């Protein structure tokens, strides 16, 4: 059977940065540690006045195609995952393809283009669709481009303001991939929830605290669904990337995940000597007593050396980029994968043929857990990322400048301020067309 998965990845951050501890917390009269320690975030990325989901996505895709030596003829499918789309009919992938056609000789007229929506989960769903397309043979030898791109902005003063971010992750999905093979096993947890949504509005309506409970509840269902198909063990997975709305959320998700993958294994037995066995619902009179015991067990678990060693090795490295860019919605879990691979390469960790348990999530709400196998070409591929350079070069906003750029990207404000950075060798937003479409150009 044909194997398919992620052959290449590119990351493109917004060109601006808001320092949460130094710039945001003081104006909010809050302890900087709430951001750096509580939420686990140091900074957010923002789009400059000439950037948006199209420019960031097209810039990521162009760099990917350039360094892989690809032309539009090599790409048979372009799917964009986003929850920041500005057009209800024409998919963002057509805007991005249009940008790329301006700089490549050929066109993408042969390519199937679309847009995937399920909050932050859509990037993973688009990968799944592309993998199915490749393995079915419908690809006729061509690869797919999956681009997860978002400007994750909240209303000023909303509790989510601290977790904002903007950026794109472009991934090439192909046969015999260099980075990871996406294995067929998947677990799902899905329910009709109204904790985070954008009903015909730009900024989300969000019930922050409940959204965290819903994240954990759906993740639990997805893990259970996977457990029904295959036995799981903590040693099975070298890396466990989660969707990262903010790293503090992953701390909670990881404890839940570890409980599941260690349940009924020698690891649970070894831990039982220290903190007792995991509580099981049948041992309690009611649900509340069970939940209290579970919460106490989880607190004890996360204090054990065994858990902390597992977390430091398999989860902590996945957070290394997100801590400095915030939530990129559809791109976040894909940043987590890339961050872990980058960290492994820097620390000489051998991941060849090792497995990842990828835990994706989207509000509204659905979690998906699936398995990927790291391929021998991963080190060479991940070495091509220039994300450190991009993060270093971001313009550091003052609070007043942050207010201005937030207004620039707010559809309800009409603000005309100059960009803070000068675009160079990149696609930029270039004004409006006669039918209200956004227009783009490539700046040399
Ligand atoms: P908040 O109320 O401002 O923050 O909002 P808080 O007071 O709850 O503090 C956050 C953490 O910092 C807490 O840790 C505090 O204890 C700690 P916890 O108790 O939860 O472990 N803290 C400190 N730690 C050290 N020193 C201090 C200090 N002060 C406080 N001095 C909230 C937090 C997440 C609610 C808010 O940011 C929010 O509404 N965010 C948006 C929603 C969100 O991200 N939800 C996550 C799950 S839903 C999801 O992932 C989907 C999403 O990506 C969208 C999609 O799918 O499309 C959002």
mmCIF file of C-alpha atoms in Angstrom, residues 58-403:
data_model
loop_
_atom_site.group_PDB
_atom_site.id
_atom_site.type_symbol
_atom_site.label_atom_id
_atom_site.label_comp_id
_atom_site.label_asym_id
_atom_site.label_seq_id
_atom_site.Cartn_x
_atom_site.Cartn_y
_atom_site.Cartn_z
ATOM 1 C CA UNK A 58 1.588 32.352 0.053
ATOM 2 C CA UNK A 59 4.962 33.340 1.525
ATOM 3 C CA UNK A 60 5.227 30.006 3.349
ATOM 4 C CA UNK A 61 4.161 28.058 0.230
ATOM 5 C CA UNK A 62 6.596 29.934 -2.034
ATOM 6 C CA UNK A 63 9.581 29.224 0.201
ATOM 7 C CA UNK A 64 8.561 25.569 0.403
ATOM 8 C CA UNK A 65 8.215 25.255 -3.375
ATOM 9 C CA UNK A 66 11.489 27.138 -4.047
ATOM 10 C CA UNK A 67 13.606 24.999 -1.799
ATOM 11 C CA UNK A 68 12.026 21.713 -2.950
ATOM 12 C CA UNK A 69 12.477 22.779 -6.587
ATOM 13 C CA UNK A 70 8.725 22.424 -7.291
ATOM 14 C CA UNK A 71 6.682 24.062 -10.019
ATOM 15 C CA UNK A 72 2.864 24.370 -10.096
ATOM 16 C CA UNK A 73 2.835 21.271 -12.372
ATOM 17 C CA UNK A 74 4.011 19.194 -9.366
ATOM 18 C CA UNK A 75 1.036 20.268 -7.201
ATOM 19 C CA UNK A 76 -2.394 18.733 -7.849
ATOM 20 C CA UNK A 77 -4.279 20.009 -4.828
ATOM 21 C CA UNK A 78 -4.230 23.118 -2.632
ATOM 22 C CA UNK A 79 -6.261 23.115 0.562
ATOM 23 C CA UNK A 80 -6.283 26.013 2.966
ATOM 24 C CA UNK A 81 -7.329 25.541 6.578
ATOM 25 C CA UNK A 82 -8.380 28.760 8.246
ATOM 26 C CA UNK A 83 -10.910 30.287 10.579
ATOM 27 C CA UNK A 84 -9.988 33.831 9.509
ATOM 28 C CA UNK A 85 -11.379 33.741 5.974
ATOM 29 C CA UNK A 86 -12.692 37.070 4.631
ATOM 30 C CA UNK A 87 -14.685 35.582 1.760
ATOM 31 C CA UNK A 88 -17.689 33.273 2.220
ATOM 32 C CA UNK A 89 -17.579 31.972 -1.344
ATOM 33 C CA UNK A 90 -14.178 32.184 -3.016
ATOM 34 C CA UNK A 91 -11.711 30.014 -1.100
ATOM 35 C CA UNK A 92 -8.493 31.467 0.255
ATOM 36 C CA UNK A 93 -6.596 28.787 -1.703
ATOM 37 C CA UNK A 94 -7.562 30.571 -4.958
ATOM 38 C CA UNK A 95 -6.088 33.839 -3.665
ATOM 39 C CA UNK A 96 -2.900 32.021 -2.633
ATOM 40 C CA UNK A 97 -2.667 30.170 -5.962
ATOM 41 C CA UNK A 98 -3.111 33.535 -7.712
ATOM 42 C CA UNK A 99 -0.183 34.951 -5.745
ATOM 43 C CA UNK A 100 2.023 31.991 -6.578
ATOM 44 C CA UNK A 101 1.113 32.174 -10.274
ATOM 45 C CA UNK A 102 2.572 35.706 -10.315
ATOM 46 C CA UNK A 103 6.018 34.380 -9.436
ATOM 47 C CA UNK A 104 6.082 30.906 -11.029
ATOM 48 C CA UNK A 105 5.999 30.389 -14.782
ATOM 49 C CA UNK A 106 3.213 27.762 -14.861
ATOM 50 C CA UNK A 107 -0.297 27.966 -13.432
ATOM 51 C CA UNK A 108 -2.418 25.857 -11.082
ATOM 52 C CA UNK A 109 -5.432 25.516 -13.387
ATOM 53 C CA UNK A 110 -5.221 21.716 -13.103
ATOM 54 C CA UNK A 111 -5.235 21.766 -9.271
ATOM 55 C CA UNK A 112 -8.217 20.978 -7.039
ATOM 56 C CA UNK A 113 -8.510 23.843 -4.538
ATOM 57 C CA UNK A 114 -10.600 24.140 -1.425
ATOM 58 C CA UNK A 115 -10.973 25.427 2.087
ATOM 59 C CA UNK A 116 -11.363 23.360 5.243
ATOM 60 C CA UNK A 117 -13.241 24.594 8.317
ATOM 61 C CA UNK A 118 -13.447 23.148 11.776
ATOM 62 C CA UNK A 119 -11.862 25.800 14.003
ATOM 63 C CA UNK A 120 -8.273 24.859 14.878
ATOM 64 C CA UNK A 121 -8.750 21.246 13.802
ATOM 65 C CA UNK A 122 -9.083 22.097 10.100
ATOM 66 C CA UNK A 123 -5.337 21.882 9.324
ATOM 67 C CA UNK A 124 -5.223 18.275 10.500
ATOM 68 C CA UNK A 125 -8.429 17.472 8.606
ATOM 69 C CA UNK A 126 -6.904 18.953 5.426
ATOM 70 C CA UNK A 127 -3.824 16.743 5.881
ATOM 71 C CA UNK A 128 -6.116 13.741 6.304
ATOM 72 C CA UNK A 129 -7.983 14.606 3.072
ATOM 73 C CA UNK A 130 -4.704 15.076 1.207
ATOM 74 C CA UNK A 131 -3.258 11.792 2.496
ATOM 75 C CA UNK A 132 -6.416 9.974 1.365
ATOM 76 C CA UNK A 133 -6.166 11.664 -2.035
ATOM 77 C CA UNK A 134 -2.540 10.580 -2.425
ATOM 78 C CA UNK A 135 -3.033 6.983 -1.213
ATOM 79 C CA UNK A 136 -6.134 6.527 -3.411
ATOM 80 C CA UNK A 137 -4.018 7.202 -6.490
ATOM 81 C CA UNK A 138 -6.207 10.141 -7.557
ATOM 82 C CA UNK A 139 -3.134 12.357 -7.263
ATOM 83 C CA UNK A 140 -1.678 11.035 -10.568
ATOM 84 C CA UNK A 141 1.859 11.435 -9.177
ATOM 85 C CA UNK A 142 1.270 14.961 -7.894
ATOM 86 C CA UNK A 143 1.606 16.261 -4.342
ATOM 87 C CA UNK A 144 -0.821 18.358 -2.269
ATOM 88 C CA UNK A 145 -0.196 21.666 -0.575
ATOM 89 C CA UNK A 146 -1.944 22.091 2.781
ATOM 90 C CA UNK A 147 -1.710 25.600 4.186
ATOM 91 C CA UNK A 148 -2.930 26.406 7.711
ATOM 92 C CA UNK A 149 -3.111 30.192 8.027
ATOM 93 C CA UNK A 150 -4.778 32.428 10.602
ATOM 94 C CA UNK A 151 -4.826 35.831 12.181
ATOM 95 C CA UNK A 152 -5.998 34.760 15.634
ATOM 96 C CA UNK A 153 -7.127 38.131 16.935
ATOM 97 C CA UNK A 154 -9.651 38.661 19.734
ATOM 98 C CA UNK A 155 -11.747 41.701 20.588
ATOM 99 C CA UNK A 156 -9.759 44.233 22.640
ATOM 100 C CA UNK A 157 -10.312 43.501 26.325
ATOM 101 C CA UNK A 158 -11.492 39.903 25.709
ATOM 102 C CA UNK A 159 -9.911 37.255 27.950
ATOM 103 C CA UNK A 160 -8.422 35.679 24.824
ATOM 104 C CA UNK A 161 -6.456 38.855 23.993
ATOM 105 C CA UNK A 162 -3.423 37.411 25.787
ATOM 106 C CA UNK A 163 -3.338 34.360 23.525
ATOM 107 C CA UNK A 164 -3.456 36.081 20.113
ATOM 108 C CA UNK A 165 -1.123 35.217 17.248
ATOM 109 C CA UNK A 166 -0.733 35.255 13.473
ATOM 110 C CA UNK A 167 1.094 32.992 11.100
ATOM 111 C CA UNK A 168 0.957 30.216 8.540
ATOM 112 C CA UNK A 169 2.269 26.672 8.230
ATOM 113 C CA UNK A 170 2.570 25.207 4.732
ATOM 114 C CA UNK A 171 2.969 21.453 4.335
ATOM 115 C CA UNK A 172 3.621 19.301 1.302
ATOM 116 C CA UNK A 173 1.713 16.004 1.407
ATOM 117 C CA UNK A 174 3.180 13.327 -0.807
ATOM 118 C CA UNK A 175 4.009 9.651 -1.286
ATOM 119 C CA UNK A 176 7.116 8.362 0.530
ATOM 120 C CA UNK A 177 7.440 11.546 2.566
ATOM 121 C CA UNK A 178 10.666 12.812 4.144
ATOM 122 C CA UNK A 179 9.202 14.032 7.448
ATOM 123 C CA UNK A 180 6.412 11.764 8.749
ATOM 124 C CA UNK A 181 4.088 9.065 7.460
ATOM 125 C CA UNK A 182 0.504 9.661 8.590
ATOM 126 C CA UNK A 183 -0.723 6.278 9.841
ATOM 127 C CA UNK A 184 -4.369 5.250 9.268
ATOM 128 C CA UNK A 185 -5.320 4.930 12.965
ATOM 129 C CA UNK A 186 -7.423 7.824 14.286
ATOM 130 C CA UNK A 187 -9.561 8.504 17.351
ATOM 131 C CA UNK A 188 -12.312 11.148 17.406
ATOM 132 C CA UNK A 189 -14.247 13.007 20.098
ATOM 133 C CA UNK A 190 -16.912 15.343 18.747
ATOM 134 C CA UNK A 191 -19.911 17.247 20.163
ATOM 135 C CA UNK A 192 -22.055 20.279 19.324
ATOM 136 C CA UNK A 193 -20.557 22.922 21.671
ATOM 137 C CA UNK A 194 -20.913 26.694 21.843
ATOM 138 C CA UNK A 195 -17.835 27.756 23.805
ATOM 139 C CA UNK A 196 -15.920 29.490 20.984
ATOM 140 C CA UNK A 197 -17.530 30.591 17.728
ATOM 141 C CA UNK A 198 -17.671 33.384 15.146
ATOM 142 C CA UNK A 199 -21.247 33.574 13.831
ATOM 143 C CA UNK A 200 -20.719 36.007 10.942
ATOM 144 C CA UNK A 201 -18.351 38.099 13.001
ATOM 145 C CA UNK A 202 -14.627 38.730 12.780
ATOM 146 C CA UNK A 203 -13.620 38.246 16.406
ATOM 147 C CA UNK A 204 -14.679 35.163 18.356
ATOM 148 C CA UNK A 205 -17.322 34.987 21.068
ATOM 149 C CA UNK A 206 -15.543 32.919 23.662
ATOM 150 C CA UNK A 207 -16.301 31.412 27.038
ATOM 151 C CA UNK A 208 -12.640 30.952 27.977
ATOM 152 C CA UNK A 209 -12.907 28.754 31.070
ATOM 153 C CA UNK A 210 -15.537 26.475 29.548
ATOM 154 C CA UNK A 211 -13.520 26.181 26.342
ATOM 155 C CA UNK A 212 -10.746 24.600 28.401
ATOM 156 C CA UNK A 213 -13.154 22.014 29.846
ATOM 157 C CA UNK A 214 -14.510 21.244 26.383
ATOM 158 C CA UNK A 215 -10.950 20.802 25.027
ATOM 159 C CA UNK A 216 -10.252 18.196 27.715
ATOM 160 C CA UNK A 217 -13.620 16.446 27.361
ATOM 161 C CA UNK A 218 -13.295 15.980 23.592
ATOM 162 C CA UNK A 219 -9.637 14.943 23.919
ATOM 163 C CA UNK A 220 -10.684 12.292 26.442
ATOM 164 C CA UNK A 221 -13.267 10.920 23.981
ATOM 165 C CA UNK A 222 -10.740 10.860 21.151
ATOM 166 C CA UNK A 223 -8.207 8.967 23.263
ATOM 167 C CA UNK A 224 -10.877 6.455 24.279
ATOM 168 C CA UNK A 225 -11.792 5.972 20.626
ATOM 169 C CA UNK A 226 -8.141 5.248 19.772
ATOM 170 C CA UNK A 227 -7.763 2.929 22.792
ATOM 171 C CA UNK A 228 -10.602 0.810 21.456
ATOM 172 C CA UNK A 229 -8.588 0.163 18.320
ATOM 173 C CA UNK A 230 -5.111 -0.353 19.739
ATOM 174 C CA UNK A 231 -3.279 -0.764 23.059
ATOM 175 C CA UNK A 232 -1.342 2.342 24.018
ATOM 176 C CA UNK A 233 1.772 2.740 26.205
ATOM 177 C CA UNK A 234 3.806 5.858 27.083
ATOM 178 C CA UNK A 235 6.960 4.294 25.593
ATOM 179 C CA UNK A 236 5.208 3.994 22.209
ATOM 180 C CA UNK A 237 5.531 7.705 21.462
ATOM 181 C CA UNK A 238 8.725 9.765 21.197
ATOM 182 C CA UNK A 239 6.808 13.020 20.688
ATOM 183 C CA UNK A 240 3.256 14.056 21.618
ATOM 184 C CA UNK A 241 2.260 17.323 19.911
ATOM 185 C CA UNK A 242 -1.009 18.918 21.048
ATOM 186 C CA UNK A 243 -3.048 21.791 19.669
ATOM 187 C CA UNK A 244 -1.582 24.762 21.583
ATOM 188 C CA UNK A 245 -4.020 27.616 22.282
ATOM 189 C CA UNK A 246 -1.415 28.484 24.940
ATOM 190 C CA UNK A 247 1.188 26.173 26.514
ATOM 191 C CA UNK A 248 -0.626 26.085 29.899
ATOM 192 C CA UNK A 249 -3.516 24.269 28.183
ATOM 193 C CA UNK A 250 -1.118 21.602 26.939
ATOM 194 C CA UNK A 251 0.077 21.015 30.528
ATOM 195 C CA UNK A 252 -3.501 19.971 31.326
ATOM 196 C CA UNK A 253 -3.985 17.996 28.105
ATOM 197 C CA UNK A 254 -0.711 16.121 28.579
ATOM 198 C CA UNK A 255 -1.659 14.926 32.088
ATOM 199 C CA UNK A 256 -4.955 13.625 30.686
ATOM 200 C CA UNK A 257 -3.139 11.945 27.792
ATOM 201 C CA UNK A 258 -0.581 10.279 30.073
ATOM 202 C CA UNK A 259 -3.310 8.894 32.316
ATOM 203 C CA UNK A 260 -4.866 7.249 29.291
ATOM 204 C CA UNK A 261 -1.754 5.829 27.646
ATOM 205 C CA UNK A 262 -0.422 4.476 30.953
ATOM 206 C CA UNK A 263 -3.729 2.948 32.108
ATOM 207 C CA UNK A 264 -3.532 -0.824 32.558
ATOM 208 C CA UNK A 265 0.204 -0.870 31.764
ATOM 209 C CA UNK A 266 3.339 -1.627 33.810
ATOM 210 C CA UNK A 267 3.706 2.182 34.122
ATOM 211 C CA UNK A 268 0.444 2.458 36.056
ATOM 212 C CA UNK A 269 1.591 -0.433 38.295
ATOM 213 C CA UNK A 270 4.939 1.243 38.989
ATOM 214 C CA UNK A 271 3.224 4.568 39.733
ATOM 215 C CA UNK A 272 0.697 2.839 42.005
ATOM 216 C CA UNK A 273 3.459 2.211 44.556
ATOM 217 C CA UNK A 274 3.921 5.968 44.838
ATOM 218 C CA UNK A 275 0.458 7.480 44.284
ATOM 219 C CA UNK A 276 -1.954 4.525 44.168
ATOM 220 C CA UNK A 277 -3.802 3.105 41.135
ATOM 221 C CA UNK A 278 -5.814 5.312 38.782
ATOM 222 C CA UNK A 279 -9.369 5.853 40.043
ATOM 223 C CA UNK A 280 -11.984 3.874 38.058
ATOM 224 C CA UNK A 281 -15.653 5.063 37.924
ATOM 225 C CA UNK A 282 -16.984 1.717 39.220
ATOM 226 C CA UNK A 283 -15.119 2.186 42.503
ATOM 227 C CA UNK A 284 -17.105 5.323 43.405
ATOM 228 C CA UNK A 285 -20.655 5.969 44.529
ATOM 229 C CA UNK A 286 -21.232 8.924 42.250
ATOM 230 C CA UNK A 287 -19.615 10.851 39.436
ATOM 231 C CA UNK A 288 -18.589 13.755 41.659
ATOM 232 C CA UNK A 289 -16.594 11.514 44.011
ATOM 233 C CA UNK A 290 -14.930 9.884 41.008
ATOM 234 C CA UNK A 291 -14.029 13.270 39.499
ATOM 235 C CA UNK A 292 -12.552 14.516 42.784
ATOM 236 C CA UNK A 293 -10.405 11.390 43.078
ATOM 237 C CA UNK A 294 -9.305 11.736 39.447
ATOM 238 C CA UNK A 295 -8.318 15.334 39.933
ATOM 239 C CA UNK A 296 -6.317 14.428 43.069
ATOM 240 C CA UNK A 297 -4.629 11.533 41.224
ATOM 241 C CA UNK A 298 -3.746 13.857 38.306
ATOM 242 C CA UNK A 299 -2.177 16.410 40.668
ATOM 243 C CA UNK A 300 -0.099 13.667 42.302
ATOM 244 C CA UNK A 301 0.814 12.172 38.927
ATOM 245 C CA UNK A 302 2.237 15.417 37.554
ATOM 246 C CA UNK A 303 4.498 15.691 40.618
ATOM 247 C CA UNK A 304 6.141 12.289 40.035
ATOM 248 C CA UNK A 305 9.654 12.074 38.536
ATOM 249 C CA UNK A 306 8.442 9.502 36.025
ATOM 250 C CA UNK A 307 5.743 11.836 34.651
ATOM 251 C CA UNK A 308 8.004 14.867 34.644
ATOM 252 C CA UNK A 309 10.719 13.014 32.708
ATOM 253 C CA UNK A 310 8.122 11.886 30.154
ATOM 254 C CA UNK A 311 6.716 15.432 29.842
ATOM 255 C CA UNK A 312 10.166 17.025 29.478
ATOM 256 C CA UNK A 313 11.115 14.613 26.717
ATOM 257 C CA UNK A 314 7.908 14.224 24.703
ATOM 258 C CA UNK A 315 5.776 17.344 25.279
ATOM 259 C CA UNK A 316 7.883 20.293 26.453
ATOM 260 C CA UNK A 317 9.895 20.494 23.164
ATOM 261 C CA UNK A 318 6.638 20.859 21.201
ATOM 262 C CA UNK A 319 6.016 24.235 22.890
ATOM 263 C CA UNK A 320 9.302 25.859 21.809
ATOM 264 C CA UNK A 321 7.862 28.004 19.008
ATOM 265 C CA UNK A 322 4.345 28.660 20.334
ATOM 266 C CA UNK A 323 5.673 30.277 23.504
ATOM 267 C CA UNK A 324 6.971 33.112 21.293
ATOM 268 C CA UNK A 325 4.155 33.442 18.748
ATOM 269 C CA UNK A 326 0.838 32.700 20.530
ATOM 270 C CA UNK A 327 -2.108 30.786 19.080
ATOM 271 C CA UNK A 328 -2.061 30.278 15.305
ATOM 272 C CA UNK A 329 -5.376 28.382 15.417
ATOM 273 C CA UNK A 330 -5.225 25.905 12.467
ATOM 274 C CA UNK A 331 -1.419 26.017 12.406
ATOM 275 C CA UNK A 332 -0.766 25.498 16.123
ATOM 276 C CA UNK A 333 -0.513 21.710 16.277
ATOM 277 C CA UNK A 334 1.686 21.767 13.169
ATOM 278 C CA UNK A 335 3.984 24.293 14.852
ATOM 279 C CA UNK A 336 4.146 21.834 17.764
ATOM 280 C CA UNK A 337 5.306 18.989 15.498
ATOM 281 C CA UNK A 338 7.921 21.212 13.840
ATOM 282 C CA UNK A 339 9.149 22.590 17.189
ATOM 283 C CA UNK A 340 9.694 19.080 18.560
ATOM 284 C CA UNK A 341 11.586 17.933 15.467
ATOM 285 C CA UNK A 342 13.717 21.078 15.535
ATOM 286 C CA UNK A 343 14.516 20.500 19.214
ATOM 287 C CA UNK A 344 15.369 16.821 18.594
ATOM 288 C CA UNK A 345 17.766 17.773 15.815
ATOM 289 C CA UNK A 346 19.463 20.422 17.953
ATOM 290 C CA UNK A 347 19.859 17.937 20.817
ATOM 291 C CA UNK A 348 21.060 15.034 18.691
ATOM 292 C CA UNK A 349 17.975 12.922 19.445
ATOM 293 C CA UNK A 350 17.463 10.053 17.006
ATOM 294 C CA UNK A 351 13.806 9.985 15.932
ATOM 295 C CA UNK A 352 14.104 7.729 12.856
ATOM 296 C CA UNK A 353 11.061 5.430 12.680
ATOM 297 C CA UNK A 354 9.819 6.710 16.063
ATOM 298 C CA UNK A 355 6.125 7.409 16.505
ATOM 299 C CA UNK A 356 4.253 10.599 17.378
ATOM 300 C CA UNK A 357 0.808 10.790 18.935
ATOM 301 C CA UNK A 358 -0.626 13.934 17.342
ATOM 302 C CA UNK A 359 -3.477 15.432 19.410
ATOM 303 C CA UNK A 360 -5.422 18.015 17.387
ATOM 304 C CA UNK A 361 -8.419 20.020 18.531
ATOM 305 C CA UNK A 362 -10.931 22.542 17.268
ATOM 306 C CA UNK A 363 -13.581 24.412 19.226
ATOM 307 C CA UNK A 364 -17.173 23.765 18.418
ATOM 308 C CA UNK A 365 -15.875 21.034 19.155
ATOM 309 C CA UNK A 366 -13.822 18.089 17.970
ATOM 310 C CA UNK A 367 -10.580 16.399 18.965
ATOM 311 C CA UNK A 368 -8.649 13.999 16.771
ATOM 312 C CA UNK A 369 -5.711 11.859 17.863
ATOM 313 C CA UNK A 370 -3.651 10.069 15.227
ATOM 314 C CA UNK A 371 -0.261 8.455 14.872
ATOM 315 C CA UNK A 372 2.631 9.510 12.643
ATOM 316 C CA UNK A 373 5.942 7.716 12.041
ATOM 317 C CA UNK A 374 9.030 9.915 11.702
ATOM 318 C CA UNK A 375 10.935 9.240 8.477
ATOM 319 C CA UNK A 376 14.711 9.048 7.953
ATOM 320 C CA UNK A 377 14.741 12.325 5.962
ATOM 321 C CA UNK A 378 13.368 14.378 8.882
ATOM 322 C CA UNK A 379 16.654 15.943 10.026
ATOM 323 C CA UNK A 380 17.633 17.257 6.634
ATOM 324 C CA UNK A 381 14.132 18.629 6.043
ATOM 325 C CA UNK A 382 13.721 20.310 9.432
ATOM 326 C CA UNK A 383 17.199 21.890 9.139
ATOM 327 C CA UNK A 384 15.788 24.047 6.316
ATOM 328 C CA UNK A 385 13.446 25.999 8.610
ATOM 329 C CA UNK A 386 14.430 29.645 9.165
ATOM 330 C CA UNK A 387 11.913 30.273 11.932
ATOM 331 C CA UNK A 388 14.488 31.541 14.491
ATOM 332 C CA UNK A 389 15.622 34.206 12.036
ATOM 333 C CA UNK A 390 12.014 35.237 11.349
ATOM 334 C CA UNK A 391 11.202 35.488 15.066
ATOM 335 C CA UNK A 392 14.333 37.525 15.734
ATOM 336 C CA UNK A 393 13.568 39.976 12.944
ATOM 337 C CA UNK A 394 10.001 40.791 14.034
ATOM 338 C CA UNK A 395 9.334 44.437 14.894
ATOM 339 C CA UNK A 396 8.757 44.800 18.651
ATOM 340 C CA UNK A 397 5.513 46.795 19.149
ATOM 341 C CA UNK A 398 4.903 49.332 21.896
ATOM 342 C CA UNK A 399 1.425 49.130 23.451
ATOM 343 C CA UNK A 400 0.194 52.142 21.449
ATOM 344 C CA UNK A 401 1.483 50.566 18.233
ATOM 345 C CA UNK A 402 -0.259 47.317 19.202
ATOM 346 C CA UNK A 403 -3.535 49.246 19.539
#
